[in-house]
Short mmCIF file of C-alpha atoms in Angstrom, two decimals:
data_model
loop_
_atom_site.label_atom_id
_atom_site.label_comp_id
_atom_site.label_asym_id
_atom_site.label_seq_id
_atom_site.Cartn_x
_atom_site.Cartn_y
_atom_site.Cartn_z
CA MET C 82 84.92 121.11 134.33
CA MET C 83 81.34 120.11 135.06
CA LYS C 84 78.96 122.99 135.67
CA PRO C 85 75.19 123.52 135.35
CA ILE C 86 74.07 123.46 131.74
CA SER C 87 72.09 126.67 132.24
CA VAL C 88 75.28 128.42 133.40
CA TRP C 89 77.20 127.17 130.38
CA LYS C 90 74.55 128.56 128.07
CA GLN C 91 74.50 131.94 129.81
CA GLU C 92 78.27 132.19 129.63
CA LEU C 93 78.44 131.14 125.98
CA ALA C 94 75.75 133.64 125.00
CA GLY C 95 77.27 136.40 127.14
CA GLY C 96 80.80 136.14 125.80
CA THR C 97 82.49 134.77 128.92
CA HIS C 98 84.55 132.33 126.80
CA THR C 99 85.32 134.67 123.89
CA ALA C 100 89.09 134.76 124.44
CA ARG C 101 89.28 130.99 124.78
CA LEU C 102 87.24 130.41 121.62
CA ALA C 103 89.29 132.95 119.65
CA SER C 104 92.41 131.01 120.62
CA LEU C 105 90.95 127.60 119.77
CA TYR C 106 89.66 128.69 116.37
CA CYS C 107 92.42 131.13 115.36
CA CYS C 108 89.94 133.95 114.80
CA SER C 109 89.11 137.40 116.09
CA PRO C 110 86.83 137.84 119.13
CA GLU C 111 84.15 139.17 116.78
CA GLN C 112 84.10 135.83 114.95
CA THR C 113 83.51 133.61 117.98
CA ALA C 114 79.71 133.77 118.14
CA ALA C 115 79.28 130.88 115.69
CA HIS C 116 81.69 128.74 117.72
CA ALA C 117 79.85 129.53 120.96
CA ALA C 118 76.64 128.48 119.21
CA ARG C 119 78.21 125.09 118.35
CA TYR C 120 78.84 124.41 122.03
CA ALA C 121 75.34 125.51 122.99
CA ALA C 122 74.03 123.11 120.35
CA VAL C 123 75.91 120.10 121.77
CA LEU C 124 74.47 120.89 125.20
CA ASP C 125 71.02 120.86 123.59
CA GLY C 126 71.88 117.63 121.80
CA LEU C 127 73.00 116.01 125.04
CA GLU C 128 69.66 116.65 126.71
CA ALA C 129 67.56 115.90 123.63
CA THR C 130 69.28 112.51 123.29
CA PHE C 131 69.71 111.41 126.89
CA GLY C 132 67.26 113.53 128.89
CA ALA C 133 67.83 116.28 131.44
CA HIS C 134 71.19 116.50 133.21
CA THR C 135 72.15 118.67 136.16
CA GLU C 136 75.60 119.55 134.85
CA ALA C 137 77.97 118.88 131.98
CA GLY C 138 81.50 119.47 130.71
CA LEU C 139 82.57 120.79 127.30
CA TYR C 140 85.54 119.43 125.36
CA SER C 141 87.37 119.86 122.05
CA ALA C 142 89.87 117.81 120.01
CA PRO C 143 91.32 119.24 116.80
CA GLY C 144 91.91 117.68 113.44
CA ARG C 145 95.51 117.52 112.35
CA THR C 146 97.52 118.25 109.26
CA GLU C 147 100.63 116.27 108.40
CA ILE C 148 103.33 118.69 107.25
CA GLY C 149 106.19 116.23 106.70
CA GLY C 150 106.94 112.56 107.19
CA ASN C 151 104.44 110.53 105.15
CA HIS C 152 104.08 107.04 106.66
CA THR C 153 107.24 107.40 108.74
CA ASP C 154 105.64 107.29 112.20
CA HIS C 155 104.82 103.57 112.24
CA GLN C 156 108.52 102.83 111.55
CA HIS C 157 109.55 104.94 114.56
CA GLY C 158 110.54 107.80 112.26
CA ARG C 159 110.25 111.58 112.38
CA VAL C 160 107.29 113.73 111.38
CA LEU C 161 106.25 117.36 111.28
CA ALA C 162 102.59 117.98 112.06
CA GLY C 163 100.12 120.53 113.34
CA SER C 164 96.74 120.63 115.02
CA VAL C 165 94.26 122.76 113.09
CA ASN C 166 91.31 125.03 113.73
CA ILE C 167 88.61 122.55 112.80
CA ASP C 168 87.62 120.17 115.55
CA MET C 169 85.34 117.64 117.16
CA ILE C 170 83.50 118.93 120.23
CA ALA C 171 81.47 117.24 122.94
CA ALA C 172 79.23 117.77 125.93
CA ALA C 173 79.54 115.06 128.59
CA ALA C 174 77.46 114.37 131.70
CA PRO C 175 77.14 111.55 134.25
CA ASN C 176 74.49 108.83 134.03
CA ASP C 177 73.54 106.16 136.59
CA LYS C 178 73.58 103.18 134.19
CA ASN C 179 77.28 102.19 134.34
CA GLN C 180 77.38 102.65 130.58
CA LEU C 181 79.34 104.91 128.27
CA ARG C 182 76.71 106.20 125.85
CA VAL C 183 78.02 108.19 122.90
CA GLN C 184 75.88 109.95 120.32
CA SER C 185 77.75 111.50 117.38
CA GLU C 186 75.64 113.68 115.11
CA GLY C 187 74.65 111.72 112.02
CA TYR C 188 75.56 108.32 113.47
CA ASP C 189 73.86 105.61 115.52
CA LEU C 190 73.97 105.73 119.30
CA CYS C 191 76.85 103.63 120.65
CA VAL C 192 76.59 102.08 124.11
CA ILE C 193 79.39 100.33 126.03
CA ASP C 194 78.81 98.31 129.20
CA LEU C 195 81.62 99.38 131.53
CA ASN C 196 81.63 95.91 133.12
CA ASP C 197 82.57 94.34 129.77
CA LEU C 198 85.77 95.82 128.35
CA GLU C 199 87.31 92.78 126.63
CA ALA C 200 88.20 93.11 122.95
CA ARG C 201 85.71 91.55 120.55
CA LYS C 202 86.71 90.26 117.12
CA GLU C 203 83.24 90.95 115.73
CA GLU C 204 83.51 94.61 116.82
CA GLU C 205 86.60 95.41 114.76
CA ASN C 206 86.31 98.48 112.50
CA THR C 207 83.49 99.93 114.64
CA THR C 208 83.14 102.91 116.97
CA ALA C 209 82.26 100.50 119.77
CA ALA C 210 85.71 98.93 119.45
CA LEU C 211 87.46 102.28 119.92
CA LEU C 212 85.30 103.19 122.92
CA ARG C 213 85.73 99.81 124.59
CA GLY C 214 89.48 99.90 123.96
CA GLU C 215 89.94 103.37 125.41
CA CYS C 216 87.86 102.50 128.47
CA ALA C 217 89.98 99.37 128.98
CA ALA C 218 93.19 101.38 128.67
CA PHE C 219 92.08 103.98 131.21
CA THR C 220 90.95 101.23 133.61
CA GLN C 221 94.43 99.70 133.35
CA ARG C 222 95.82 103.10 134.37
CA GLY C 223 93.66 103.28 137.48
CA ALA C 224 90.51 105.02 136.27
CA LYS C 225 87.34 104.29 138.24
CA LEU C 226 84.88 104.49 135.37
CA ALA C 227 81.22 105.34 135.90
CA GLY C 228 78.25 105.97 133.64
CA LEU C 229 78.68 108.84 131.20
CA ASP C 230 76.62 110.35 128.38
CA VAL C 231 78.50 112.08 125.56
CA TYR C 232 77.08 114.09 122.65
CA ILE C 233 79.54 114.89 119.83
CA SER C 234 79.50 117.29 116.91
CA SER C 235 82.25 117.64 114.34
CA ASN C 236 83.34 119.93 111.54
CA VAL C 237 86.33 117.68 110.78
CA PRO C 238 85.26 116.07 107.50
CA LYS C 239 85.29 112.28 107.67
CA GLY C 240 87.81 110.82 105.25
CA SER C 241 89.33 114.23 104.55
CA GLY C 242 92.86 113.40 105.68
CA VAL C 243 92.56 115.81 108.60
CA SER C 244 92.02 112.74 110.76
CA SER C 245 88.54 112.67 112.18
CA SER C 246 89.30 109.26 113.71
CA ALA C 247 92.25 110.59 115.73
CA ALA C 248 90.21 113.62 116.82
CA PHE C 249 87.50 111.21 118.04
CA GLU C 250 90.01 109.07 119.94
CA VAL C 251 91.66 112.10 121.54
CA LEU C 252 88.29 113.65 122.42
CA ILE C 253 87.16 110.50 124.23
CA GLY C 254 90.56 110.29 125.92
CA VAL C 255 90.36 113.88 127.16
CA ILE C 256 86.85 113.28 128.54
CA LEU C 257 87.77 110.03 130.32
CA ASN C 258 90.95 111.61 131.69
CA ASP C 259 89.05 114.62 133.03
CA CYS C 260 86.16 112.70 134.52
CA PHE C 261 87.79 109.59 135.95
CA MET C 262 91.55 109.94 136.48
CA THR C 263 92.72 111.23 139.85
CA GLU C 264 96.26 111.49 138.52
CA LYS C 265 95.80 112.89 135.02
CA VAL C 266 97.68 111.27 132.15
CA SER C 267 99.68 113.42 129.72
CA PRO C 268 98.60 114.44 126.21
CA ILE C 269 101.13 111.93 124.84
CA ALA C 270 99.58 109.16 126.96
CA ILE C 271 96.14 110.10 125.60
CA ALA C 272 97.56 109.74 122.08
CA GLN C 273 99.10 106.36 122.95
CA ILE C 274 95.79 105.15 124.40
CA GLY C 275 93.99 106.11 121.20
CA GLN C 276 96.56 104.32 119.05
CA TRP C 277 96.41 101.22 121.26
CA ALA C 278 92.62 101.09 120.99
CA GLU C 279 92.88 101.51 117.21
CA ASN C 280 95.54 98.79 116.90
CA VAL C 281 94.25 96.22 119.35
CA TYR C 282 90.46 96.70 119.45
CA PHE C 283 89.65 98.39 116.12
CA GLY C 284 92.10 96.24 114.16
CA LYS C 285 93.96 98.95 112.20
CA PRO C 286 97.79 98.96 112.43
CA SER C 287 98.15 102.75 112.54
CA GLY C 288 101.13 104.76 113.67
CA LEU C 289 101.05 107.46 116.33
CA LEU C 290 101.30 110.64 114.25
CA ASP C 291 97.60 111.51 114.02
CA GLN C 292 96.76 111.06 117.67
CA THR C 293 99.90 112.86 118.88
CA ALA C 294 99.34 115.89 116.65
CA SER C 295 95.71 116.16 117.75
CA SER C 296 96.45 115.61 121.43
CA VAL C 297 99.55 117.79 121.87
CA GLY C 298 98.57 120.77 119.69
CA GLY C 299 100.54 123.41 117.83
CA PHE C 300 103.15 123.06 115.10
CA THR C 301 105.29 120.12 116.30
CA ALA C 302 108.33 118.15 115.20
CA ILE C 303 107.87 114.63 116.59
CA ASP C 304 110.46 111.85 116.83
CA PHE C 305 109.08 108.34 117.45
CA LYS C 306 112.46 106.56 117.73
CA ASP C 307 111.50 105.48 121.25
CA PRO C 308 107.68 105.28 121.33
CA GLU C 309 107.71 105.18 125.13
CA ASN C 310 109.65 108.46 125.23
CA ILE C 311 108.46 110.46 122.25
CA LEU C 312 110.50 113.59 121.55
CA ILE C 313 108.37 116.63 120.74
CA GLU C 314 109.62 120.07 119.83
CA LYS C 315 107.32 122.99 119.09
CA VAL C 316 108.11 124.89 115.90
CA ASN C 317 107.04 128.52 115.90
CA PHE C 318 106.15 129.37 112.33
CA ASP C 319 103.38 131.40 110.69
CA VAL C 320 102.68 130.36 107.10
CA THR C 321 100.48 133.40 106.52
CA ALA C 322 103.24 135.79 107.57
CA HIS C 323 105.29 134.44 104.66
CA GLY C 324 102.49 135.22 102.23
CA TYR C 325 101.02 131.75 101.86
CA ALA C 326 97.86 129.86 102.80
CA LEU C 327 97.89 126.26 104.00
CA CYS C 328 95.20 124.41 102.03
CA VAL C 329 93.85 120.89 102.10
CA VAL C 330 91.83 119.75 99.10
CA ASP C 331 89.32 116.94 99.63
CA THR C 332 89.06 114.99 96.38
CA GLY C 333 86.01 113.07 97.62
CA GLY C 334 87.54 109.64 97.05
CA ASN C 335 85.97 106.48 98.41
CA HIS C 336 87.79 105.08 101.46
CA ALA C 337 85.79 101.84 101.50
CA ASN C 338 87.87 98.66 101.47
CA LEU C 339 91.19 100.50 101.80
CA THR C 340 92.33 99.01 105.12
CA GLY C 341 94.37 96.40 103.23
CA GLU C 342 96.11 99.10 101.19
CA TYR C 343 97.04 101.04 104.34
CA ALA C 344 98.13 97.91 106.22
CA ALA C 345 100.42 96.80 103.38
CA ILE C 346 102.70 99.82 103.84
CA PRO C 347 103.91 99.10 107.40
CA ALA C 348 103.87 95.36 106.65
CA GLU C 349 106.18 95.73 103.65
CA MET C 350 108.47 98.17 105.44
CA LYS C 351 108.74 95.70 108.29
CA GLN C 352 109.64 92.93 105.83
CA VAL C 353 112.65 94.98 104.77
CA ALA C 354 113.54 95.70 108.40
CA ALA C 355 113.26 91.98 109.19
CA TYR C 356 115.85 91.18 106.51
CA PHE C 357 118.34 93.06 108.68
CA GLY C 358 117.11 91.50 111.90
CA LYS C 359 115.19 94.59 112.97
CA GLU C 360 111.50 95.24 113.61
CA PHE C 361 111.38 98.83 112.33
CA LEU C 362 113.17 100.62 109.50
CA ARG C 363 114.39 103.39 111.84
CA ASP C 364 116.77 100.81 113.32
CA VAL C 365 118.18 99.71 109.94
CA ASP C 366 121.45 101.24 108.72
CA GLU C 367 120.66 103.06 105.47
CA GLN C 368 124.07 102.39 103.92
CA GLU C 369 123.79 98.69 104.68
CA PHE C 370 120.32 98.69 103.08
CA TYR C 371 121.67 100.17 99.84
CA GLY C 372 124.67 97.86 99.92
CA LYS C 373 122.40 94.81 100.01
CA ILE C 374 119.47 96.17 98.01
CA GLY C 375 119.68 93.43 95.37
CA GLU C 376 119.35 90.68 97.96
CA VAL C 377 116.60 92.57 99.79
CA ARG C 378 114.66 92.90 96.55
CA LYS C 379 114.76 89.13 95.95
CA GLN C 380 113.38 88.44 99.41
CA THR C 381 110.78 91.21 99.82
CA GLY C 382 109.86 92.34 96.31
CA ASP C 383 110.31 95.63 94.49
CA ARG C 384 107.50 97.60 96.13
CA ALA C 385 108.77 96.88 99.63
CA VAL C 386 112.24 98.10 98.61
CA LEU C 387 110.80 101.28 97.07
CA ARG C 388 108.77 101.93 100.21
CA ALA C 389 111.87 101.51 102.35
CA MET C 390 113.72 104.00 100.12
CA HIS C 391 110.85 106.43 100.71
CA PHE C 392 111.10 105.97 104.46
CA PHE C 393 114.81 106.77 104.64
CA ASP C 394 114.42 109.95 102.61
CA ASP C 395 111.15 111.18 104.10
CA ASP C 396 112.33 110.56 107.66
CA ARG C 397 115.33 112.78 106.93
CA LEU C 398 113.22 115.37 105.08
CA ALA C 399 110.83 115.76 108.03
CA ALA C 400 113.74 116.83 110.24
CA GLN C 401 115.15 119.12 107.54
CA GLU C 402 111.76 120.73 106.96
CA ALA C 403 111.49 121.56 110.67
CA GLN C 404 114.99 123.07 110.53
CA ALA C 405 114.05 125.20 107.51
CA LEU C 406 110.95 126.53 109.24
CA ARG C 407 112.90 127.39 112.39
CA ALA C 408 115.33 129.32 110.18
CA GLY C 409 112.50 131.08 108.34
CA ASP C 410 113.66 129.54 105.03
CA PHE C 411 110.28 128.99 103.42
CA ASP C 412 111.68 128.58 99.90
CA SER C 413 113.79 125.58 100.94
CA PHE C 414 110.83 124.22 102.88
CA LYS C 415 108.64 124.34 99.75
CA GLU C 416 111.26 122.46 97.74
CA MET C 417 111.35 119.76 100.38
CA VAL C 418 107.54 119.49 100.44
CA ILE C 419 107.55 118.85 96.69
CA ALA C 420 110.38 116.30 97.04
CA SER C 421 108.46 114.50 99.77
CA GLY C 422 105.30 114.44 97.68
CA ARG C 423 107.19 113.09 94.66
CA SER C 424 108.62 110.30 96.81
CA SER C 425 105.16 109.40 98.11
CA PHE C 426 103.88 109.21 94.53
CA GLN C 427 106.75 107.25 92.99
CA ARG C 428 108.09 105.09 95.80
CA LEU C 429 105.60 104.91 98.67
CA GLN C 430 102.85 104.58 96.03
CA ASN C 431 99.93 105.73 98.16
CA VAL C 432 98.37 108.20 95.72
CA PHE C 433 95.84 105.74 94.31
CA ALA C 434 94.66 102.28 95.29
CA THR C 435 95.64 99.32 93.16
CA ILE C 436 92.23 97.77 93.84
CA ASN C 437 90.53 100.71 92.09
CA PRO C 438 92.94 102.30 89.57
CA GLN C 439 90.13 104.11 87.78
CA GLU C 440 89.69 106.42 90.77
CA GLN C 441 92.68 108.77 90.90
CA GLY C 442 91.38 111.95 92.48
CA LEU C 443 94.64 112.52 94.36
CA SER C 444 96.72 112.16 91.21
CA LEU C 445 94.43 114.59 89.41
CA ALA C 446 94.50 117.15 92.25
CA LEU C 447 98.30 116.98 92.42
CA ALA C 448 98.65 117.36 88.67
CA LEU C 449 96.27 120.33 88.55
CA THR C 450 97.98 121.99 91.50
CA GLU C 451 101.39 121.60 89.89
CA LYS C 452 100.03 123.12 86.69
CA LEU C 453 98.60 126.09 88.61
CA LEU C 454 101.36 126.72 91.14
CA ALA C 455 104.59 125.52 89.50
CA GLY C 456 107.42 127.84 90.53
CA GLU C 457 105.35 129.45 93.28
CA GLY C 458 103.75 126.99 95.69
CA ALA C 459 104.21 123.46 96.98
CA TRP C 460 102.02 120.33 97.05
CA ARG C 461 101.97 116.74 98.29
CA VAL C 462 99.67 113.87 99.17
CA HIS C 463 98.26 114.40 102.64
CA GLY C 464 97.89 111.76 105.32
CA GLY C 465 97.41 108.06 104.69
CA GLY C 466 96.74 108.49 101.00
CA PHE C 467 95.03 106.24 98.41
CA ALA C 468 91.98 108.51 98.53
CA GLY C 469 91.09 111.72 100.34
CA THR C 470 93.21 114.83 100.33
CA ILE C 471 96.24 116.67 99.09
CA GLN C 472 98.00 119.54 100.83
CA ALA C 473 99.07 122.75 99.09
CA TYR C 474 100.90 125.94 100.04
CA VAL C 475 99.25 128.64 97.97
CA PRO C 476 100.38 132.28 97.56
CA LEU C 477 97.76 134.45 99.27
CA ALA C 478 97.45 136.54 96.12
CA ARG C 479 96.35 133.43 94.22
CA LEU C 480 94.22 131.78 96.91
CA ASP C 481 90.84 132.67 95.42
CA GLU C 482 91.95 131.51 91.97
CA TYR C 483 93.32 128.23 93.34
CA ARG C 484 90.26 127.50 95.46
CA ALA C 485 87.92 128.19 92.52
CA ALA C 486 89.96 125.87 90.27
CA MET C 487 89.92 123.02 92.79
CA GLU C 488 86.25 123.38 93.63
CA LYS C 489 85.34 123.45 89.94
CA VAL C 490 86.69 119.90 89.74
CA PHE C 491 86.07 118.46 93.20
CA GLY C 492 82.96 120.35 94.32
CA LYS C 493 82.05 123.37 96.39
CA GLY C 494 83.75 123.42 99.78
CA ALA C 495 86.44 120.92 98.75
CA CYS C 496 89.31 123.35 99.45
CA TYR C 497 89.90 124.08 103.14
CA VAL C 498 92.11 126.93 104.31
CA LEU C 499 93.55 125.88 107.66
CA SER C 500 95.30 127.57 110.57
CA VAL C 501 97.44 125.79 113.17
CA ARG C 502 95.98 126.09 116.67
CA GLN C 503 98.13 125.87 119.79
CA ALA C 504 95.77 123.80 121.95
CA GLY C 505 95.45 120.08 121.42
CA GLY C 506 92.71 117.99 123.02
CA THR C 507 91.29 120.10 125.82
CA LYS C 508 88.49 121.14 128.09
CA VAL C 509 86.87 124.32 126.86
CA GLU C 510 87.24 125.91 130.29
CA LEU C 511 90.71 125.30 131.72
#
């Protein structure tokens, strides 16, 4: 909702949005002042960057945590995911230049001419590609785009496995949907638009997990068997109530030059699927796969076969994990988390990059976590892998000890304690 910037600032300072902020950030009303200050700061940033504006809107898109289903989404598999209480926020206001101008704190200004929305090969792997792709997708859905200035601030760490890229895509989607669509598209459509822009314009063959989790919100079991009709079921579960903290540890690994490593996973899984005349592993009969595994190996190679084995098991585990949480069986859930992580390490092989085997921060973090929490907690690689983060379920009584141990190795602030928030990509004022 656009409203005068001066009104926004008065309301933020006066506590008008306290209940909304407490919900978005999973905190008490007394803890919302810092969050209100973040929104006041993006309003200041908007005007400092682009000049005075009469009115603006405020928006938020959360990071996400992958609970189960590691690299299953791009094979139309099942996942378990949650949106979390760290996010990317924005202030947006009209301009008269027929341009989408986006300033993210710490990055260069990015400007898109709204009359030129064709994909550009030379723009791949850039923010401009994502913006141009999302604008094109909304235009195809009937949006009448006009000039817009956007100022973005984020506390979703880049490269942390909490998916800053998906939060960015969802945030832009929420803004374009709010400002330019007469008939609003759904949160799932916003996720699909972000994935399409990432696949077609940005040049990364990602699945749909990250965008869906960020856009839909909450603790969700997602089935991608039919990508045009994604099945989503909310799972009501409170990790803290069971005496555990959900932690993500950022190992600080270098993500440069890893696109090839990520792209090889869906490519190799699809090679196995193609052996059976299918495009995606979800459509391959698992028993037939094991019956012909020797022949498949000769045609696709050992790693592709191992990655297919991971898919079949992790796809099943994601559904079983959701069942365990619904039943309140946290002990079984923890066992499945460890089994999933072991499969990612041994069969999916996304815990370190073959192009840089000397850097194994994920392997080290997993080994240290197992040493600290064996018999008590659970741990796994988190997200795309190769560098970045692990996920751990840590007994609350040992949280300080665990965080200190991780930060001693990976640096102060490396261990994040997350909460699952119910709102996905959203306007701040409904």
